[in-house]
CSV table of C-alpha atoms in Angstrom, one decimal:
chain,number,residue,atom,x,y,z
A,1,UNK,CA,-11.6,-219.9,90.7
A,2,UNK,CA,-12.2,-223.0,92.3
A,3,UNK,CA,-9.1,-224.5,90.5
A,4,UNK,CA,-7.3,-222.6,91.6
A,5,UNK,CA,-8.3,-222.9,94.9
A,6,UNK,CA,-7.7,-227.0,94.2
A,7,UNK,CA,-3.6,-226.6,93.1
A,8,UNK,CA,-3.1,-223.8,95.4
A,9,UNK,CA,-4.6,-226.0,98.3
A,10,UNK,CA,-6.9,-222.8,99.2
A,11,UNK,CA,-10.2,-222.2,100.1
A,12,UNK,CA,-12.2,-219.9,96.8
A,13,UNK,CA,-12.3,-217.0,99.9
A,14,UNK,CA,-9.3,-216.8,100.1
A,15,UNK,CA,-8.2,-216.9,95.9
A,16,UNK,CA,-10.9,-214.0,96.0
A,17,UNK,CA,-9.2,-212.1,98.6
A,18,UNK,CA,-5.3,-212.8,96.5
A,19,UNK,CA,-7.4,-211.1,93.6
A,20,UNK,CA,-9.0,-208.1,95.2
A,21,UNK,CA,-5.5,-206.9,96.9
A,22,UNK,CA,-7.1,-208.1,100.2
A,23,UNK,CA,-4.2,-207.1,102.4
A,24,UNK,CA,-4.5,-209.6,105.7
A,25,UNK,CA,-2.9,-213.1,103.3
A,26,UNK,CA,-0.2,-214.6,104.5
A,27,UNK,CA,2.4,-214.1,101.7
A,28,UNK,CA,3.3,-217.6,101.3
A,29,UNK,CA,-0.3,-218.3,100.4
A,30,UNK,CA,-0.5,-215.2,98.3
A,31,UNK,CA,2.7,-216.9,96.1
A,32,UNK,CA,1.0,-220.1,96.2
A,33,UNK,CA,-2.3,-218.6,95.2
A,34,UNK,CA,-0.5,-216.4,92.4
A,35,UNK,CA,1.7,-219.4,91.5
A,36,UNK,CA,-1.8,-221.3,90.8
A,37,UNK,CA,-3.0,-218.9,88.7
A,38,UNK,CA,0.0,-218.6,86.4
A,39,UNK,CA,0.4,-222.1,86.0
A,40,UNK,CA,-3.8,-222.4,84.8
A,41,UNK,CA,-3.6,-219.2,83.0
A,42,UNK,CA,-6.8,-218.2,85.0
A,43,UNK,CA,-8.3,-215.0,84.2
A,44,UNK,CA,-10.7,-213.3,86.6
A,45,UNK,CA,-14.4,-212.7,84.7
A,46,UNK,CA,-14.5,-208.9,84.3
A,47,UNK,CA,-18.2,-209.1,84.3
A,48,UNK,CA,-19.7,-211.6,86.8
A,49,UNK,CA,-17.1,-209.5,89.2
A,50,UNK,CA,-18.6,-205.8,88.3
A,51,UNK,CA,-22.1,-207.4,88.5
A,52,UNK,CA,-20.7,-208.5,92.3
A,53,UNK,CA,-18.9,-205.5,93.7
A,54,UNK,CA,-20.6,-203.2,91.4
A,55,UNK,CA,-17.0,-202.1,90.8
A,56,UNK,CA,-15.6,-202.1,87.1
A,57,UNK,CA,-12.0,-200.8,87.6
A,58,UNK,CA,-12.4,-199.3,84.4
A,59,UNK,CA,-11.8,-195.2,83.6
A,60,UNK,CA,-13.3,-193.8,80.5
A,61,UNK,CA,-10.9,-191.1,78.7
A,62,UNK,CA,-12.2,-188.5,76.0
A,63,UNK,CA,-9.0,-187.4,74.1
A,64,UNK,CA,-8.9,-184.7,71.4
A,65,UNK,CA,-5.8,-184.0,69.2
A,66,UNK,CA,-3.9,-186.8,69.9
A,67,UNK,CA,-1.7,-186.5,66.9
A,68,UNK,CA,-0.5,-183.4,68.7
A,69,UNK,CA,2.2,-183.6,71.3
A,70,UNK,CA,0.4,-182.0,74.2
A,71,UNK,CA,-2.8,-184.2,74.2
A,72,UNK,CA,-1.3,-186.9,73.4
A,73,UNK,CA,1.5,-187.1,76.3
A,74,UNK,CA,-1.5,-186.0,78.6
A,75,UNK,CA,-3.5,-189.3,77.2
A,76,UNK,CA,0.2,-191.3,78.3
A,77,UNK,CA,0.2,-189.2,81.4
A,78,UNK,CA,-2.8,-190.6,82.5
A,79,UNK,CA,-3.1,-194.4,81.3
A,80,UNK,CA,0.0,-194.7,82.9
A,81,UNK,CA,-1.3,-193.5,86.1
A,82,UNK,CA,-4.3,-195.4,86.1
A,83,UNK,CA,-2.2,-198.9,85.0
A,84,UNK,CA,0.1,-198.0,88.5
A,85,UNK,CA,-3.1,-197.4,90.6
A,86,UNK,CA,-4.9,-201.0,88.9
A,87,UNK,CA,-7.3,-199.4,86.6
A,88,UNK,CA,-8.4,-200.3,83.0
A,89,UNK,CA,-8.6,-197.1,80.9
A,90,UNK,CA,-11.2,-197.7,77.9
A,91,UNK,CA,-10.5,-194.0,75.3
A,92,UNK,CA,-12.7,-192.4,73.2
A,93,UNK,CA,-10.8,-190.2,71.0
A,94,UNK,CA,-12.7,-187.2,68.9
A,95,UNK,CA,-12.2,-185.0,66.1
A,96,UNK,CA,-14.2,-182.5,67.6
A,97,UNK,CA,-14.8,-181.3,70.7
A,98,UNK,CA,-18.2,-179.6,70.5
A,99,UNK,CA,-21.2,-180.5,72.8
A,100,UNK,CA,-22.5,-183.2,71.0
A,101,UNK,CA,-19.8,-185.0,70.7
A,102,UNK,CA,-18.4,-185.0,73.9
A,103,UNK,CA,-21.9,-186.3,75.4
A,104,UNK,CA,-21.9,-189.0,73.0
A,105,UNK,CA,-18.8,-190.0,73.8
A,106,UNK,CA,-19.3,-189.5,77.6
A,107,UNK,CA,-22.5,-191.7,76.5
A,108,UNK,CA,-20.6,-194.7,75.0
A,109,UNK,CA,-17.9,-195.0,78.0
A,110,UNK,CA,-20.8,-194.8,80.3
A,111,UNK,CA,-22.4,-198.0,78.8
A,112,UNK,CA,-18.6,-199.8,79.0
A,113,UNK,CA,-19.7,-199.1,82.5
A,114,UNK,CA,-16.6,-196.9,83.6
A,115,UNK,CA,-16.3,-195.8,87.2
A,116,UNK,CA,-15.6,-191.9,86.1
A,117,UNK,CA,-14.2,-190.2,83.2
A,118,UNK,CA,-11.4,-187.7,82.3
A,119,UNK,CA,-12.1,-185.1,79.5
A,120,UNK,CA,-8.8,-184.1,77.9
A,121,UNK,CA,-10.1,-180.2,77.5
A,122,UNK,CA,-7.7,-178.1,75.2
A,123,UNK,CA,-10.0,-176.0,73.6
A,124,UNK,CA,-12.6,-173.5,74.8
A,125,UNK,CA,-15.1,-175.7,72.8
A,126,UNK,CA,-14.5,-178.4,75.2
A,127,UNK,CA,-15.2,-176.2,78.3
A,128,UNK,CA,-18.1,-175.7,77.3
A,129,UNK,CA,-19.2,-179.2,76.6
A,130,UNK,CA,-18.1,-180.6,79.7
A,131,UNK,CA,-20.4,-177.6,81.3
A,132,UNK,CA,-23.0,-178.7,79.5
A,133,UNK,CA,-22.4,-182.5,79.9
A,134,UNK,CA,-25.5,-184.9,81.8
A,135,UNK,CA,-23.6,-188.1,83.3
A,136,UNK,CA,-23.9,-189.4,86.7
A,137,UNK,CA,-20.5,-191.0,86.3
A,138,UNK,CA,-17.9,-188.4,88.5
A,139,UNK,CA,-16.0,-186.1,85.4
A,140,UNK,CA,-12.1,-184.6,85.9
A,141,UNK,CA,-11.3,-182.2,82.8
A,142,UNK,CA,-7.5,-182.2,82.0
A,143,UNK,CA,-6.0,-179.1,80.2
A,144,UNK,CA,-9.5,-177.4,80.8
A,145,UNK,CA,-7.8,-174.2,83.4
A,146,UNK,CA,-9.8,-172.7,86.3
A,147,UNK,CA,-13.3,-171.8,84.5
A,148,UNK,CA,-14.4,-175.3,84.3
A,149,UNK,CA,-17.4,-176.2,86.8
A,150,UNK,CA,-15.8,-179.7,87.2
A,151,UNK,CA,-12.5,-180.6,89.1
A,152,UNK,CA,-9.8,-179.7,86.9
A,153,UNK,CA,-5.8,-180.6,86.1
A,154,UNK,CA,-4.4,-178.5,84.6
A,155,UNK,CA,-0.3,-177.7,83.6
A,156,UNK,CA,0.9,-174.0,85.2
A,157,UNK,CA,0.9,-172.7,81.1
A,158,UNK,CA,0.6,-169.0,82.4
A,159,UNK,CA,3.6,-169.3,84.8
A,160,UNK,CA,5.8,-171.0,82.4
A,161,UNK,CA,5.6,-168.2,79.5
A,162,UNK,CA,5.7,-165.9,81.9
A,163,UNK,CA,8.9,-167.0,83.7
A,164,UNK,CA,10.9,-168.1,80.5
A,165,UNK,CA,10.2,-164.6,78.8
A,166,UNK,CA,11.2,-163.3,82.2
A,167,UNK,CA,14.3,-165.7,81.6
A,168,UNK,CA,15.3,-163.2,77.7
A,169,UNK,CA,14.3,-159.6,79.4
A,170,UNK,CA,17.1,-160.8,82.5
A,171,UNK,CA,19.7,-161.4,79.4
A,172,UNK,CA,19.2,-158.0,78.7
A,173,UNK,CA,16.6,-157.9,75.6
A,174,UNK,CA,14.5,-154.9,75.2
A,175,UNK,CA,11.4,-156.9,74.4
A,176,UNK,CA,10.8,-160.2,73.7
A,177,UNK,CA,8.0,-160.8,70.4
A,178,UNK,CA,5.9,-164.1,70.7
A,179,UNK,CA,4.7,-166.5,67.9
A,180,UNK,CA,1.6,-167.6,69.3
A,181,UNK,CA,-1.1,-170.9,69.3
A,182,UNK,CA,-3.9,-170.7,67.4
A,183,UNK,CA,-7.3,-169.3,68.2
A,184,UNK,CA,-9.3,-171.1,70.5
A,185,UNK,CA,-7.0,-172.9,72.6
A,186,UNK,CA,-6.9,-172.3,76.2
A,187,UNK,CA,-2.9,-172.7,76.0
A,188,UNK,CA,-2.6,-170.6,73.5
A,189,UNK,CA,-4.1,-167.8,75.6
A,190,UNK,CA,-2.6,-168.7,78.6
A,191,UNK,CA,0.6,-168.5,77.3
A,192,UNK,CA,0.2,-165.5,75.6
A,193,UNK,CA,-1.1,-163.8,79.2
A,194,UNK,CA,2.0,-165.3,81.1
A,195,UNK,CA,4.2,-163.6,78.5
A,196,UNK,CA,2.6,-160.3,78.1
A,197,UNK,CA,2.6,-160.6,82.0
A,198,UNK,CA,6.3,-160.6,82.1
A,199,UNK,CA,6.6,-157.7,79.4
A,200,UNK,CA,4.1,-155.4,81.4
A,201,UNK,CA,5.9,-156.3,85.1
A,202,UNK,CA,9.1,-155.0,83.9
A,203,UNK,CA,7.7,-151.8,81.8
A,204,UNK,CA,8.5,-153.6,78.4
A,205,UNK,CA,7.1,-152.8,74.8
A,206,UNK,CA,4.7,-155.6,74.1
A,207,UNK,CA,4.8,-156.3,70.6
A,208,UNK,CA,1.8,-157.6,68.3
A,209,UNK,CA,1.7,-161.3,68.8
A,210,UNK,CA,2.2,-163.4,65.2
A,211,UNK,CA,-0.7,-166.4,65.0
A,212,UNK,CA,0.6,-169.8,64.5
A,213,UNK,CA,-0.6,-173.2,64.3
A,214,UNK,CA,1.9,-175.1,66.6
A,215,UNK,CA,3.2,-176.4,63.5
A,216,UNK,CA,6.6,-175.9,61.7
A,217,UNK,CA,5.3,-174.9,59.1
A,218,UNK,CA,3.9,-171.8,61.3
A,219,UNK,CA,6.8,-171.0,62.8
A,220,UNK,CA,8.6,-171.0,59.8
A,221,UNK,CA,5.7,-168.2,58.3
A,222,UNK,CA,6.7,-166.5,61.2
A,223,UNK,CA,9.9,-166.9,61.2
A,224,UNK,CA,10.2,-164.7,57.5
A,225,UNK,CA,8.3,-161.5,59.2
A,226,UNK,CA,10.6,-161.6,61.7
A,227,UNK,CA,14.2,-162.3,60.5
A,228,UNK,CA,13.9,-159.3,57.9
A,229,UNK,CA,13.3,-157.1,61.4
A,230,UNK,CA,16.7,-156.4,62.5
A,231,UNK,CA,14.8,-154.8,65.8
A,232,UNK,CA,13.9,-158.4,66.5
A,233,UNK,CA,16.5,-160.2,69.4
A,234,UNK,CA,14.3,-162.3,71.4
A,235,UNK,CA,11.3,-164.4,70.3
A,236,UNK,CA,9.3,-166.8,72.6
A,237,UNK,CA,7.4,-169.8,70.7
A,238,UNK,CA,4.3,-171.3,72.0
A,239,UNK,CA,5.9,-174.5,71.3
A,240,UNK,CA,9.2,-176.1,70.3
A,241,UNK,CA,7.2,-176.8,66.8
A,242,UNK,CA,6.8,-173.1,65.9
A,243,UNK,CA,10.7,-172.6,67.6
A,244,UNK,CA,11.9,-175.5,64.7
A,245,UNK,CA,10.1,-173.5,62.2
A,246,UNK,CA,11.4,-170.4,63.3
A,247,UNK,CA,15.2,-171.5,63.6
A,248,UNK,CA,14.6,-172.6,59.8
A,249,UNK,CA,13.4,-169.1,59.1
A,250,UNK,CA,16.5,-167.4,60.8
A,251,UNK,CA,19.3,-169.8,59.2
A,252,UNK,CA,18.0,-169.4,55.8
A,253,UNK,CA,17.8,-165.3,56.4
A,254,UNK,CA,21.7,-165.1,58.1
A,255,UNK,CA,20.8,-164.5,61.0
A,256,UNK,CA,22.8,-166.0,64.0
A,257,UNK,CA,21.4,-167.7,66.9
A,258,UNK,CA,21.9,-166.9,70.2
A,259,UNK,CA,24.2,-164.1,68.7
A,260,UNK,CA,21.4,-162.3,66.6
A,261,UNK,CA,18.1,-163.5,68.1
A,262,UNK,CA,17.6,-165.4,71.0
A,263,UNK,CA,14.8,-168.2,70.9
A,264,UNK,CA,12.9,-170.6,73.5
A,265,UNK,CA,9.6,-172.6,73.4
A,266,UNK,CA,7.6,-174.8,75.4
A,267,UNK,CA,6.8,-177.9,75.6
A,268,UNK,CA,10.3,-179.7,75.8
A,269,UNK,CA,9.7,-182.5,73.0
A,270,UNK,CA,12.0,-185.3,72.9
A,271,UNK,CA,14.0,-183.3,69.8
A,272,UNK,CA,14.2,-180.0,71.2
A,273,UNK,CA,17.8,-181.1,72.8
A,274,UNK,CA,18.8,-181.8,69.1
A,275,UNK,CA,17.7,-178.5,67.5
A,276,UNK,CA,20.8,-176.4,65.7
A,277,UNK,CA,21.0,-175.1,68.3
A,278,UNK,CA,19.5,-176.8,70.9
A,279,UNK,CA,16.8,-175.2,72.5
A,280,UNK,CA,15.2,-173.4,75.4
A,281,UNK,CA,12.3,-174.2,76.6
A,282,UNK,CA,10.1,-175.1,79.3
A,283,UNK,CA,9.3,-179.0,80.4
A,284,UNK,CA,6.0,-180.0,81.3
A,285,UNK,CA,5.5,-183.1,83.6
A,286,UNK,CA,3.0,-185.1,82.2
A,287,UNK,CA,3.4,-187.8,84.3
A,288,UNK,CA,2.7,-185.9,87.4
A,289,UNK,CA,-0.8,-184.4,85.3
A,290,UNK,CA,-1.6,-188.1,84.7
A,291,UNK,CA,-0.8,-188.9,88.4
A,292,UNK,CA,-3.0,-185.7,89.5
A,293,UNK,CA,-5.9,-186.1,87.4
A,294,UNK,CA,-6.1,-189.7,88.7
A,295,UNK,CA,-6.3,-188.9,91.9
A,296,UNK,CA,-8.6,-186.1,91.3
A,297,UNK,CA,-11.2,-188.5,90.0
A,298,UNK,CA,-10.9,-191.8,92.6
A,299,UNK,CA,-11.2,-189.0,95.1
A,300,UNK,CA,-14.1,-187.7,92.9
A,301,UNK,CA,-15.5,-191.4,92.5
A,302,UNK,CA,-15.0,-192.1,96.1
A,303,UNK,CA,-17.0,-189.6,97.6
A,304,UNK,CA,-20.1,-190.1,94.9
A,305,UNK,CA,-20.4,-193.5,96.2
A,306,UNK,CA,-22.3,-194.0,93.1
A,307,UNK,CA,-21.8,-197.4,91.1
A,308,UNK,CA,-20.4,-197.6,88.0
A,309,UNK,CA,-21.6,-196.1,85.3
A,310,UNK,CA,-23.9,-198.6,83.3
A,311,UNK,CA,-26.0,-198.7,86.5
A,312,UNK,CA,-26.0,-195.2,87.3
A,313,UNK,CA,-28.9,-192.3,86.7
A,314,UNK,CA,-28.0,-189.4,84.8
A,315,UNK,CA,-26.8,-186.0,86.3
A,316,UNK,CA,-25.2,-182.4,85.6
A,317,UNK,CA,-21.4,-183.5,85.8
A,318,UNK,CA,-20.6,-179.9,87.2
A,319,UNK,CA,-23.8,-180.1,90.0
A,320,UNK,CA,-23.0,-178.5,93.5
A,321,UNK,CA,-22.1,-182.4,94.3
A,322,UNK,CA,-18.7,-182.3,92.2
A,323,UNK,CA,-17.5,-179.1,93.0
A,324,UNK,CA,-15.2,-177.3,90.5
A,325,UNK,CA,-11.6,-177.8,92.2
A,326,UNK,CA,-8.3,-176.7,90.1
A,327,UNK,CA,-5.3,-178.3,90.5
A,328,UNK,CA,-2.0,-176.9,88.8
A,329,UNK,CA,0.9,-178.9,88.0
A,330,UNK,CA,4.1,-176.5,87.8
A,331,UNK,CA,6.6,-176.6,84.9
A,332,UNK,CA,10.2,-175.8,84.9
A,333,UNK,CA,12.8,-173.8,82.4
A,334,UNK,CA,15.4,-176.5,80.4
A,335,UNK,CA,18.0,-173.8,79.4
A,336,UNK,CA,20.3,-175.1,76.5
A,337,UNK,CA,22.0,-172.5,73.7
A,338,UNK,CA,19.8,-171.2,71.8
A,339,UNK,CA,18.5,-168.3,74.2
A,340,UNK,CA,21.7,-166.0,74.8
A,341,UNK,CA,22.5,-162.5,76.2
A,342,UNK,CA,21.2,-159.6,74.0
A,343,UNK,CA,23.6,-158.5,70.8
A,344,UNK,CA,25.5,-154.9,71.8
């Protein structure tokens, strides 16, 4: 620091105020400061700083499924968010998302000395891990819905099935049959409720929902039951995987889409505008669940006034001091061709 203090012609208070973001720097001595540090490829010592402010800028992140296009655009959602708002992100990504594992992961970002952590929470499993989890460090869930005893983001799954199934009854289908998630997912059930929401409010049949795996491969299993029902116009997917399965499954059997059976999903995956035909579904912002998660936790850091983690006691992350708040980011319908008015 102090040489750059020497070729910016600067006192080493005011270098330290250029890197902390100190506001009151006149901003020809900020370029000159900045200028400095370029030109000696100076790089601040993450350490000796924390041990100063007791600040790391760093987040911890447990992620789960990240080969899967939900997690893994919320784990993009939020580094993203964090890179805009200056922070590090250090991840710990799991196979599983029992207790144990989630402490011990929660365990290793803690002695990176992260500042809080987000828990990307798409299973009921992880619900109940984060319950259960002892960290003094301040702990947002992601995915996690409204049961979760810490603050929560979370995208509106329930309103999105429920308004895009709302989207086939208005074209005039009799009932709309669902391939669903599988077990133990909180958006499979959520999306399943929104659905079967919609059916019940306008005095629909609600047909037996067919298990999937939110692969194509399980849309395509599906897709064989239900292109040899000729009963069958409408099916809603729980995600534009099981949909691509499930166009497969109609093509092969004859049967014409939107002209036969309508179709939609969820998710809005960067292909979904390519399908034959191109598909219905519903978007999720997952920039605006990174940007809300993040905030959710500073805030959440912020008023713990606690240090950062490797110098912090342990606690219940869902004690009366972090109280369980849910935020819901809304989704919207994308309608493209392959959702059509009912056959006559």
């Amino acid at each position: 620091m102090a040489d750059v203090a020497r070729v910016a012609g600067v006192s080493h208070q005011t270098v330290s105020r250029v890197l902390n973001g100190a506001p009151h720097v006149r901003p020809g001595t900020r370029e000159r400061v900045l200028a400095a540090i370029r030109e000696l490829d100076y790089r601040p010592n993450v350490a000796a700083r924390t041990l100063v402010t007791r600040r790391s800028q760093t987040l911890g992140v447990v992620s789960f499924g990240s080969a899967l296009y939900g997690p893994a655009s919320m784990l993009d959602g939020i580094e993203q968010a964090a890179r805009s708002a200056g922070y590090f992100v250090s991840v710990a990504s799991l196979r599983s998302l029992d207790t144990r594992s989630v402490q011990e992961a929660v365990d290793r970002l803690r002695d990176q000395g992260v500042e809080g952590i987000v828990v990307i929470a798409p299973q009921t499993t992880a619900v109940s891990a984060v319950a259960q989890l002892s960290t003094a460090v301040p702990v947002v869930a992601v995915g996690a819905g409204s049961g979760s005893p810490v603050p929560t983001v979370s995208v509106d799954n329930e309103a999105g099935a429920e308004a895009v199934t709302r989207h086939l009854l208005d074209l005039g289908h009799a009932t709309v049959h669902h391939i669903a998630g599988p077990p133990g997912w909180l958006e499979t059930a959520t999306r399943q409720a929104g659905w079967r929401k919609a059916l019940e409010a306008a005095g629909a049949p609600v047909p037996e929902a067919h298990p999937g795996d939110w692969s194509a491969r399980g849309g395509y299993q599906a897709g064989l039951r239900l292109a040899a029902d000729p009963a069958v116009t409408a099916v809603f997917c729980a995600n534009d995987h099981l949909a691509l399965g499930l166009l497969r499954a109609l093509h092969e059997a004859g049967r014409a889409i939107p002209g036969d059976i309508s179709v939609v999903g969820f998710d809005d995956i960067a292909e979904a505008a390519y399908f034959a035909p191109p598909l219905t579904t519903v978007r999720q912002d997952f920039g605006e669940l990174g940007r809300r998660a993040l905030e959710l936790l500073v805030d959440e850091v912020t008023r713990s006034g606690r240090p950062s983690g490797a110098a912090a006691g342990r606690g219940r992350a869902g004690s009366p001091e972090s109280p369980g708040r849910h935020v819901l980011v809304p989704t919207e319908i994308v309608l493209r061709r392959s959702s059509g008015r009912a056959p006559r």
